[in-house]
Coordinates of N, CA, C and O in Angstrom, one line a residue:
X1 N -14.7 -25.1 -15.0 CA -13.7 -25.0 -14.0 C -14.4 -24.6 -12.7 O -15.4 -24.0 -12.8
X2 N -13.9 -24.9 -11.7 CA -14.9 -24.9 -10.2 C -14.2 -23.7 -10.0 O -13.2 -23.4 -10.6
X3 N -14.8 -22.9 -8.9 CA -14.8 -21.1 -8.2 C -13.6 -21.8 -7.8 O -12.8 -21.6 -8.7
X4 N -13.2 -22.4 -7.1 CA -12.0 -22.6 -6.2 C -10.4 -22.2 -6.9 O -9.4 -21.5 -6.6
X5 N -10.8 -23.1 -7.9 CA -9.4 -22.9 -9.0 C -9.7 -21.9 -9.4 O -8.8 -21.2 -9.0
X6 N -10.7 -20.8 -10.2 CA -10.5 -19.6 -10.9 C -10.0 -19.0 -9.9 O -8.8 -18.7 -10.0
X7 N -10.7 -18.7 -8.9 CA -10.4 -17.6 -7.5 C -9.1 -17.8 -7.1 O -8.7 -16.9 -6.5
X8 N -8.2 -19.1 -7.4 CA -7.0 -19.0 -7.1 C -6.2 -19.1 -8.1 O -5.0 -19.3 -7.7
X9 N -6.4 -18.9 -9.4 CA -5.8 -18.1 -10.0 C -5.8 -17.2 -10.3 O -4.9 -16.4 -10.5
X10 N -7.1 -17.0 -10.5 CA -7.0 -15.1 -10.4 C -6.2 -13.9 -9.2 O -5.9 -12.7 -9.4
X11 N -6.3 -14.8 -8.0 CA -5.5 -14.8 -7.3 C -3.8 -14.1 -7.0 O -3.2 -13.1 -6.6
X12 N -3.6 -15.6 -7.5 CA -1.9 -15.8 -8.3 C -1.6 -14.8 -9.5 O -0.4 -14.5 -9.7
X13 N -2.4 -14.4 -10.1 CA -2.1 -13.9 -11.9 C -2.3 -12.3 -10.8 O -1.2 -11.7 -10.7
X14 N -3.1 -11.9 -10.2 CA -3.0 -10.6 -10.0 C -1.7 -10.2 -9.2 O -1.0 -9.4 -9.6
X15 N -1.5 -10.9 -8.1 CA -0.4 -10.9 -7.6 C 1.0 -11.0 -8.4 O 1.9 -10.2 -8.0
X16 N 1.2 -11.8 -9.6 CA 2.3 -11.6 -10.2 C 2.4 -10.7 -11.0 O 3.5 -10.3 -11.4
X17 N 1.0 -10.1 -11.5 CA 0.6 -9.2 -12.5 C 1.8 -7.9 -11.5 O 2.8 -7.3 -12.0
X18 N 1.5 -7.9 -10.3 CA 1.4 -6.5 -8.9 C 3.1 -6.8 -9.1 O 3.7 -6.0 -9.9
X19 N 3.7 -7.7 -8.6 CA 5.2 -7.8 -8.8 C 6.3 -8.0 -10.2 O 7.4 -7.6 -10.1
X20 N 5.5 -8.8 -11.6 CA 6.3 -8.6 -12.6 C 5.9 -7.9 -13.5 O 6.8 -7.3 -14.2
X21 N 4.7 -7.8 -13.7 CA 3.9 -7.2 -14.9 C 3.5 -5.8 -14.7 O 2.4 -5.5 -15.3
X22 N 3.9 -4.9 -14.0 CA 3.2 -3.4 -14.0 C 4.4 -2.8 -14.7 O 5.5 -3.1 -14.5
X23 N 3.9 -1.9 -15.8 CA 5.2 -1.3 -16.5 C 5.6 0.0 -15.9 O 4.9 0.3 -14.9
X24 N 6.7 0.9 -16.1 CA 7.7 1.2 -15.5 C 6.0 2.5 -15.2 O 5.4 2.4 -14.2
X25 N 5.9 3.2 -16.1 CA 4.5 4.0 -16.2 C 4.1 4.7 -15.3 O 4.0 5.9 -15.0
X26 N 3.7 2.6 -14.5 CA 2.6 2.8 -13.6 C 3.8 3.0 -12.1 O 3.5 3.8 -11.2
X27 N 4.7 2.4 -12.1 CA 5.5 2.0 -10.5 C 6.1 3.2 -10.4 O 6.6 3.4 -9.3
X28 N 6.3 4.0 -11.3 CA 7.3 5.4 -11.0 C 6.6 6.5 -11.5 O 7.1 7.3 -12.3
X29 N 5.3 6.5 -11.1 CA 4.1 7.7 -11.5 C 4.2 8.2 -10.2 O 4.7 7.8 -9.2
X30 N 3.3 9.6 -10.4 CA 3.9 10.6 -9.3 C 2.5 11.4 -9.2 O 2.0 12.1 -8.3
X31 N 2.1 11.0 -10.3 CA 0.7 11.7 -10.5 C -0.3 11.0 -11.2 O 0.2 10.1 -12.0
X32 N -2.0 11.3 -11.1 CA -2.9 11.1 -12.0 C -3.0 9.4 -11.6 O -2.1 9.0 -10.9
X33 N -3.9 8.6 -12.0 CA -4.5 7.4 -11.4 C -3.7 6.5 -11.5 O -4.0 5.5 -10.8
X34 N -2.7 6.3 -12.1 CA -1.9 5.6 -12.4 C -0.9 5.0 -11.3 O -0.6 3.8 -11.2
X35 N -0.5 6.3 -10.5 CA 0.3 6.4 -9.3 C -1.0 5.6 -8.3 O -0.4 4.8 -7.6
X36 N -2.0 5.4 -8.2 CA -2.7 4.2 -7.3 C -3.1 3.3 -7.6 O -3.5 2.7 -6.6
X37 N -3.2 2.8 -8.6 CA -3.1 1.0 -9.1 C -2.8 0.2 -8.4 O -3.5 -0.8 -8.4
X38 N -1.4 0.2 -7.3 CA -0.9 -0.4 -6.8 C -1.3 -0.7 -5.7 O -1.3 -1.7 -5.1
X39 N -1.8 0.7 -5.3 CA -2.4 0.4 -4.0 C -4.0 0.4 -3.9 O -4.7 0.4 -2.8
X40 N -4.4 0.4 -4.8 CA -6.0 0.3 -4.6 C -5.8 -1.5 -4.9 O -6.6 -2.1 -4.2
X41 N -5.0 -2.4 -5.9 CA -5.0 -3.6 -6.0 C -4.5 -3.9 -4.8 O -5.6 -4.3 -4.4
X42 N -3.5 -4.2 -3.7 CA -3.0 -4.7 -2.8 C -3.9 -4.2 -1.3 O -3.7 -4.7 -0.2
X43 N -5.0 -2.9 -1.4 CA -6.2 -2.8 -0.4 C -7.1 -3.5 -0.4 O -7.6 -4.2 0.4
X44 N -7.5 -3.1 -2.3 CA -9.0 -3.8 -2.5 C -8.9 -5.4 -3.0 O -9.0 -6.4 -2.4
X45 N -8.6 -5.3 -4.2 CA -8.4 -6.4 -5.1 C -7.9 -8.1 -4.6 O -8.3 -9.3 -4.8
X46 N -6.8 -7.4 -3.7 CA -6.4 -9.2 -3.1 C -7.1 -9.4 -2.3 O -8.1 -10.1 -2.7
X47 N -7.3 -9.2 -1.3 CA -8.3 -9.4 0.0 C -9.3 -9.8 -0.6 O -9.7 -10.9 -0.3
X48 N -10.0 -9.0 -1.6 CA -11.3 -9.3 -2.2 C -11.3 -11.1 -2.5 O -11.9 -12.1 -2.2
X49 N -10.4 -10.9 -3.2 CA -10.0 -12.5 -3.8 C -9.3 -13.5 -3.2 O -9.2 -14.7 -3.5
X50 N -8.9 -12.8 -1.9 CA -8.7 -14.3 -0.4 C -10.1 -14.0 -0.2 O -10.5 -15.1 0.0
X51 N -11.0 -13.3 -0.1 CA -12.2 -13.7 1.0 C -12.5 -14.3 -0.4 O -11.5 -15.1 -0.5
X52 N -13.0 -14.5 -1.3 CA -13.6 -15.3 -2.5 C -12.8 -17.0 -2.4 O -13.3 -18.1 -2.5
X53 N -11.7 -16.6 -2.2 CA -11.0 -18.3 -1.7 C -11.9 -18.7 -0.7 O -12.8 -19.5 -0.9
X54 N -11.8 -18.2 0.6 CA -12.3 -18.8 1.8 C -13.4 -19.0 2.3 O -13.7 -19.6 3.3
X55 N -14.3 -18.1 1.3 CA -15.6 -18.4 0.8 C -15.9 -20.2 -0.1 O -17.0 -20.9 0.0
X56 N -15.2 -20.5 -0.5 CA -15.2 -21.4 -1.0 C -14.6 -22.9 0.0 O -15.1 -24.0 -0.2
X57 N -13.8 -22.7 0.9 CA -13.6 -23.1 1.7 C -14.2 -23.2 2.8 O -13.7 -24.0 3.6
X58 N -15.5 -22.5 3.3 CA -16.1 -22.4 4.1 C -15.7 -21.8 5.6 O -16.3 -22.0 6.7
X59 N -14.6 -21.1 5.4 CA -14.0 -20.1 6.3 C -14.6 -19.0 7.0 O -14.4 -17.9 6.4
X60 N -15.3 -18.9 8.3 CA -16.0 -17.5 8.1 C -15.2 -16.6 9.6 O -14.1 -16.7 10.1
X61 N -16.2 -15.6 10.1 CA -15.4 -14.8 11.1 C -14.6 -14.7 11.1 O -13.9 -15.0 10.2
X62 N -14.0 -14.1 12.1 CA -12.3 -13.3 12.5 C -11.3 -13.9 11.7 O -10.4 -13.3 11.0
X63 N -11.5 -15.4 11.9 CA -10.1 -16.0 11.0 C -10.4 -15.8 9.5 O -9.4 -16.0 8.7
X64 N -11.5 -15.5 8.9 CA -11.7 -15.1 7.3 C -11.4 -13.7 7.2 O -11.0 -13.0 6.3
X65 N -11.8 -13.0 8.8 CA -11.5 -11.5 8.3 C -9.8 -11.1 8.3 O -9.2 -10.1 7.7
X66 N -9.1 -12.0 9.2 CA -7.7 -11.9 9.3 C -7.0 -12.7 8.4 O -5.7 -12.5 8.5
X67 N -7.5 -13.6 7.6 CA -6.6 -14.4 6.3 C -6.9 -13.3 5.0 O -6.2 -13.4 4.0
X68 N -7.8 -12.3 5.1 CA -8.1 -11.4 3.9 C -7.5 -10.3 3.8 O -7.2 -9.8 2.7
X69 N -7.3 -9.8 5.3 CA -6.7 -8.6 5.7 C -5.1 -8.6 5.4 O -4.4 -8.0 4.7
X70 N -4.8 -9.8 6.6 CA -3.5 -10.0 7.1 C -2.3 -9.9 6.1 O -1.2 -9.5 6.5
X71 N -2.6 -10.3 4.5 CA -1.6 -10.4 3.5 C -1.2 -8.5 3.4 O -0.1 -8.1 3.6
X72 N -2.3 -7.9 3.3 CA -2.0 -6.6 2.9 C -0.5 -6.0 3.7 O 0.4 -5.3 3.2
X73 N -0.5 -6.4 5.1 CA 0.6 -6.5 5.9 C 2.3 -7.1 5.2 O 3.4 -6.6 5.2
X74 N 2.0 -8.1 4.8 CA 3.2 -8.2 3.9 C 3.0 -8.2 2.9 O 4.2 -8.0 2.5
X75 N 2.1 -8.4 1.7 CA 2.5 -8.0 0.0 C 2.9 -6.1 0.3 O 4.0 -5.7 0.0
X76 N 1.9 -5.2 0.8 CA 2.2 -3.8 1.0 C 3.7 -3.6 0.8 O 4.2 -3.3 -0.3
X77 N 4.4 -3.8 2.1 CA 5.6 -3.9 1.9 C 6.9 -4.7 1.2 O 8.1 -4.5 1.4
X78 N 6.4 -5.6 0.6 CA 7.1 -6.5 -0.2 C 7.3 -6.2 -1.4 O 8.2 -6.5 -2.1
X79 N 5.9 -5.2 -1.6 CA 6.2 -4.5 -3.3 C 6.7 -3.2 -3.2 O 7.1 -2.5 -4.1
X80 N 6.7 -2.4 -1.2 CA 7.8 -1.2 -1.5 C 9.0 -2.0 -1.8 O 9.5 -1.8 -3.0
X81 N 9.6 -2.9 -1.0 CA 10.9 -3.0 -1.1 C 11.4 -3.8 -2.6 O 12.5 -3.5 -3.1
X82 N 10.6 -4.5 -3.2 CA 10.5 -4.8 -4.6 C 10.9 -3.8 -5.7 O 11.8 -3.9 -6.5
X83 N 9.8 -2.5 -5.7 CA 9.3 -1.3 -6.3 C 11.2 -0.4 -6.0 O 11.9 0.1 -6.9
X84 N 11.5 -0.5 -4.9 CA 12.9 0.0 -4.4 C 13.9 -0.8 -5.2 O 14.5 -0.1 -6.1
X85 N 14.4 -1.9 -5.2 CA 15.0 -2.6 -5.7 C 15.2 -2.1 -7.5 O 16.0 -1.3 -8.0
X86 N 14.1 -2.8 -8.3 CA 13.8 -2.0 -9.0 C 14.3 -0.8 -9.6 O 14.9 -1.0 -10.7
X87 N 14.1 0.5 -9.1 CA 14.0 1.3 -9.4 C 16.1 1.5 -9.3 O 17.0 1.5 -10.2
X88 N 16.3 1.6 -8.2 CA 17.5 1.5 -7.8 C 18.3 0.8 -8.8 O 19.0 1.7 -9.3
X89 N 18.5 -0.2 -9.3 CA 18.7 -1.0 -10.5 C 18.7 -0.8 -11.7 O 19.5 -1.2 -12.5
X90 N 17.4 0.1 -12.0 CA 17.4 0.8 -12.9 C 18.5 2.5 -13.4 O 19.0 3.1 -14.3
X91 N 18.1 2.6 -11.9 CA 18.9 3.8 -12.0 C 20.6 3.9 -12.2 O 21.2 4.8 -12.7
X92 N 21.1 2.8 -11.6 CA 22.3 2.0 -12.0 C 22.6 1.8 -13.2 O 23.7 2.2 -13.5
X93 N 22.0 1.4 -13.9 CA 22.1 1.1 -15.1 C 21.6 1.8 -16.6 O 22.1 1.5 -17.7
X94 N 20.4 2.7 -16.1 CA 20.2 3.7 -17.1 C 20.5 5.2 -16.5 O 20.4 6.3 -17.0
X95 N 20.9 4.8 -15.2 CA 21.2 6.7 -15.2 C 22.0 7.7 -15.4 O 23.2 7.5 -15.6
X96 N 21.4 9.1 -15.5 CA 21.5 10.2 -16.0 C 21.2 11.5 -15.0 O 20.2 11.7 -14.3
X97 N 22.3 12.1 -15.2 CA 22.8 12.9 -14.1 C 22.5 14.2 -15.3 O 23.1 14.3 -16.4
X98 N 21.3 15.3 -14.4 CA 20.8 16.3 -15.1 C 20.6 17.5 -13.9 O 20.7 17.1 -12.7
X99 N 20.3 18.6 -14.2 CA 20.1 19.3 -13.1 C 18.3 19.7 -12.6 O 17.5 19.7 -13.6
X100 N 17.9 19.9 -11.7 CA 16.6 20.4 -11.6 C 16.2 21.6 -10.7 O 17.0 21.9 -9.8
X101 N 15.6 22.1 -10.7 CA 15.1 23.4 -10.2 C 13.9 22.8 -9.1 O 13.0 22.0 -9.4
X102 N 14.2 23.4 -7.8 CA 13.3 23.1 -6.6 C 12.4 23.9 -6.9 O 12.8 25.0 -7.0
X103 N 11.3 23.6 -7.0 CA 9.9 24.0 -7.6 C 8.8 24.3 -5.9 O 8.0 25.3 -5.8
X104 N 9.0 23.2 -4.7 CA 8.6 23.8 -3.6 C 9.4 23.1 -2.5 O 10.0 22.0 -2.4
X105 N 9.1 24.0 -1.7 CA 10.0 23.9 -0.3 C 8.8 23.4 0.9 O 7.8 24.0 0.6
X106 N 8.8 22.7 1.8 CA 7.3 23.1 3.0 C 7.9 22.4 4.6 O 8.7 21.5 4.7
X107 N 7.5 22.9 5.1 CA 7.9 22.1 6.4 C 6.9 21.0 6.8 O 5.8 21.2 7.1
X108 N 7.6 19.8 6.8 CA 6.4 18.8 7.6 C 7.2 18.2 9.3 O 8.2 17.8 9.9
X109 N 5.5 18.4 9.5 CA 6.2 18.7 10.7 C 4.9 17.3 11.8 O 3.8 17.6 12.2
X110 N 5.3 16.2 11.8 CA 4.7 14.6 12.3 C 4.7 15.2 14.1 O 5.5 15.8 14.8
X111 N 3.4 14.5 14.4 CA 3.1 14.8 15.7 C 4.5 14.2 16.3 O 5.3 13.5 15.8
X112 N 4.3 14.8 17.9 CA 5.7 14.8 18.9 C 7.4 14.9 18.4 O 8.3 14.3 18.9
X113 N 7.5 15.6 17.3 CA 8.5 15.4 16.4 C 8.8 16.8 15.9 O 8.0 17.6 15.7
X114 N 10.3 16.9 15.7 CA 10.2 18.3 15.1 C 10.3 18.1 13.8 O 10.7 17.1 13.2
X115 N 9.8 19.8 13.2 CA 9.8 19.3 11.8 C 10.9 18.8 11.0 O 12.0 18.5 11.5
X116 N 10.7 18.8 10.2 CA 12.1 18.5 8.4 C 11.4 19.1 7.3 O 10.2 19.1 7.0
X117 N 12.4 19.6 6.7 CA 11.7 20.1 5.3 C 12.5 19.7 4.0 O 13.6 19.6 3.6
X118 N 11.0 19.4 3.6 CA 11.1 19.0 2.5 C 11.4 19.5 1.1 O 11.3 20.8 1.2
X119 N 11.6 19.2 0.0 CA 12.2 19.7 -1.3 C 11.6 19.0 -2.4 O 11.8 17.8 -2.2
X120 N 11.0 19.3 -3.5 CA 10.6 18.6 -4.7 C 11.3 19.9 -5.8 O 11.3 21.1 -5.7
X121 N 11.7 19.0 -6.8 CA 12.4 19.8 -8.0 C 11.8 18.9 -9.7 O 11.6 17.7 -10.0
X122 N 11.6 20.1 -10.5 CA 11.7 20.3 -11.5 C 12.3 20.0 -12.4 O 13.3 20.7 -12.5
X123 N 12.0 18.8 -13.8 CA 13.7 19.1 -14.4 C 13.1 18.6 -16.0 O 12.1 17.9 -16.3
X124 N 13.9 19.0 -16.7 CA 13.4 18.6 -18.4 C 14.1 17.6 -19.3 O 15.2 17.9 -19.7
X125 N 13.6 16.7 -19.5 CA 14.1 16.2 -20.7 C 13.5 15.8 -22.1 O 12.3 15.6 -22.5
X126 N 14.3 15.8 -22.6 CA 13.8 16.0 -24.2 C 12.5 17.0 -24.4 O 11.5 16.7 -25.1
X127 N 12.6 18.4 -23.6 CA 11.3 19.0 -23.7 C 10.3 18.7 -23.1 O 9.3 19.4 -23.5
X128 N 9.9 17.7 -22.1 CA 8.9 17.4 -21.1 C 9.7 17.3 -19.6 O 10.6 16.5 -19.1
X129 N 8.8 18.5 -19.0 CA 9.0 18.5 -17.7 C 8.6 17.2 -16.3 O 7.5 17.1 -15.9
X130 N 9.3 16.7 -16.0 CA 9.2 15.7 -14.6 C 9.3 16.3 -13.8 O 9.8 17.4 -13.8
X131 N 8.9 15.5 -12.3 CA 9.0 16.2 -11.2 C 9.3 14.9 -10.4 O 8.7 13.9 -10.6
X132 N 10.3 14.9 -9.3 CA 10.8 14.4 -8.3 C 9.7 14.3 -6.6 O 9.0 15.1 -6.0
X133 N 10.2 13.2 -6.5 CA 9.3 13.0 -5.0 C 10.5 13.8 -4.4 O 11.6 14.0 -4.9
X134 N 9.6 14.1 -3.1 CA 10.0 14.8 -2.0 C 11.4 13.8 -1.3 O 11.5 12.6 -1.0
X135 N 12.6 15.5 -1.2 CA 13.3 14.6 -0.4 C 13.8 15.5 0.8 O 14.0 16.7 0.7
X136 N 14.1 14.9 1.7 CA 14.6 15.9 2.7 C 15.7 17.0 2.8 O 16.8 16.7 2.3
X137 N 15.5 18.1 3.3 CA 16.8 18.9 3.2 C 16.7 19.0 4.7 O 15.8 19.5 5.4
X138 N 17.9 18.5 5.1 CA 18.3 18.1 6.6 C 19.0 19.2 7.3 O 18.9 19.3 8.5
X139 N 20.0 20.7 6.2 CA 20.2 21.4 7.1 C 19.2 22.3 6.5 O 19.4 23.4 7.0
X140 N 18.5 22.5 5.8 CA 17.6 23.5 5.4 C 18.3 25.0 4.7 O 18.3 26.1 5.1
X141 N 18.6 24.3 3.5 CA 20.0 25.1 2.9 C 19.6 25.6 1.5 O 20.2 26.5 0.9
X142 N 18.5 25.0 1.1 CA 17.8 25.6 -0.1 C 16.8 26.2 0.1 O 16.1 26.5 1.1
X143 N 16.8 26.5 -1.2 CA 15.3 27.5 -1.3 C 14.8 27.2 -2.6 O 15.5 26.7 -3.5
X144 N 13.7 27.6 -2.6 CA 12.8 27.3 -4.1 C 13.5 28.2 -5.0 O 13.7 29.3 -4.7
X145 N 13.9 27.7 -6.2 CA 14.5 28.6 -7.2 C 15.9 27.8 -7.2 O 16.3 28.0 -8.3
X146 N 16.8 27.0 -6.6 CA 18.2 26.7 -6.4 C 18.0 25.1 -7.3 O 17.2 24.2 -7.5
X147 N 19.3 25.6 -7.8 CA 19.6 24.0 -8.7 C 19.9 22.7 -8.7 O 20.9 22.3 -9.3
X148 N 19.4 22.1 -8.2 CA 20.0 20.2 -7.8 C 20.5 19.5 -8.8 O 20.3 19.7 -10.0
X149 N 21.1 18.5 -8.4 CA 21.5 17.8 -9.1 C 20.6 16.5 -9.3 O 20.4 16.0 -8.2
X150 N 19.9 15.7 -10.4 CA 19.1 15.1 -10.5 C 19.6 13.7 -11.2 O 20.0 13.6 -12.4
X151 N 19.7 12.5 -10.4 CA 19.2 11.1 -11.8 C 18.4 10.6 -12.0 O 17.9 9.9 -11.1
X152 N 17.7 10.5 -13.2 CA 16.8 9.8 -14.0 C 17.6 8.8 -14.4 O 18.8 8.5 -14.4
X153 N 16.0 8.0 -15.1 CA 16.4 6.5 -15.7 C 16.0 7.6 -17.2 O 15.1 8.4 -17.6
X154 N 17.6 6.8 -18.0 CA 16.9 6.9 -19.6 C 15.9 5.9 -20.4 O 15.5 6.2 -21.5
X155 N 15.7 5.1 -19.9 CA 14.5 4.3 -19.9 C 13.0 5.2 -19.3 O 12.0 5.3 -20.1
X156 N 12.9 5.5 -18.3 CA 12.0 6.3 -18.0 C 11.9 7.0 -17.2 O 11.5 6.5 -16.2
X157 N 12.3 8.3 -17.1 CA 12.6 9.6 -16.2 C 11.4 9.5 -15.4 O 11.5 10.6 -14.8
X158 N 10.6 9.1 -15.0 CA 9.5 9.3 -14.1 C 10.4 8.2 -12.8 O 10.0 8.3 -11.7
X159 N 11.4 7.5 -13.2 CA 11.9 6.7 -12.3 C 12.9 8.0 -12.1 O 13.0 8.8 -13.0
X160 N 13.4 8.1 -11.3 CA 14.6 9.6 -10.7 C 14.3 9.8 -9.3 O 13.3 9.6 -8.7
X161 N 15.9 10.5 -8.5 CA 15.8 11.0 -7.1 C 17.0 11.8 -7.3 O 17.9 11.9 -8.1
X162 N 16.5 12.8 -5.9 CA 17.3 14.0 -5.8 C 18.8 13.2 -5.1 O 18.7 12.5 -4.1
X163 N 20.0 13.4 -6.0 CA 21.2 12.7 -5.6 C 21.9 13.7 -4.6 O 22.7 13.3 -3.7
X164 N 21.5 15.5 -4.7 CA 22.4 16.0 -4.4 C 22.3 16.3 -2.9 O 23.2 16.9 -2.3
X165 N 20.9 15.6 -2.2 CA 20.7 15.5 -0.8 C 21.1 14.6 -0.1 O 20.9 14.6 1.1
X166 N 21.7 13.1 -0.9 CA 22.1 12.1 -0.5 C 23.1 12.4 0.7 O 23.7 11.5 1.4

């Protein structure tokens, strides 16, 4: 088989691997290596494997460094809104409304901007604790220790958001 064809399917297969094939695991990890897969494949991995096309093509300078780069610009965001979709969908259809305990409070506060603070909570099922990404508390009404309202997927609680700040 010639470089051209492997490199472009390997190509294609990682790419579809990145959008159909990552199990729930890895797309709604919150911690430990798992939670970067995604993005160390769509920094390192594809680009690596367009410059390996265009190498073969005889493509070089600016226009090889911007055909390698440039994807990262839209796969990045194609597999948030993907990864969103997803998740959302899931939650529709396996979710579960449990309560969770805000575990930390912090203020972030982005240059020229005032702060917002933020909230991550706590919550158990079947005897294993999960934890929720950060969500905003807009009038700043909780405190660490207070109870939210939580949905998880019964399929896999690592997929979940805080409902009761919606």
């Amino acid at each position: 088989m010639n470089k051209k064809l492997l490199y472009f399917i390997l190509l294609t297969s990682i790419i579809l691997v990145l959008f159909f094939g990552l199990g729930n695991d890895i797309l709604y990890a919150k911690t430990g290596i798992k939670r970067w897969i995604p993005f160390v494949v769509i920094i390192f991995v594809i680009p690596f494997l367009i410059l390996k096309v265009l190498d073969q093509y005889n493509i070089a300078g600016k226009a090889k460094i911007a055909l390698s780069v440039g994807p990262i610009l839209i796969i990045g965001p194609l597999f948030g809104i993907w990864t969103g979709y997803l998740s959302k969908n899931d939650l529709t259809e396996n979710g579960i409304k449990t309560y969770g305990i805000i575990s930390q409070k912090w203020s972030s506060k982005p240059r020229k901007r005032s702060g917002e603070w933020l909230v991550k909570c706590k919550f158990r099922v079947d005897g294993k604790v999960f934890k929720t990404f950060s969500k905003e508390d807009e009038k700043n009404i909780y405190k660490v220790g207070d109870t939210l309202t939580i949905l998880y997927s019964s399929e896999n609680p690592e997929n979940n958001t805080i409902i009761e700040l919606e």
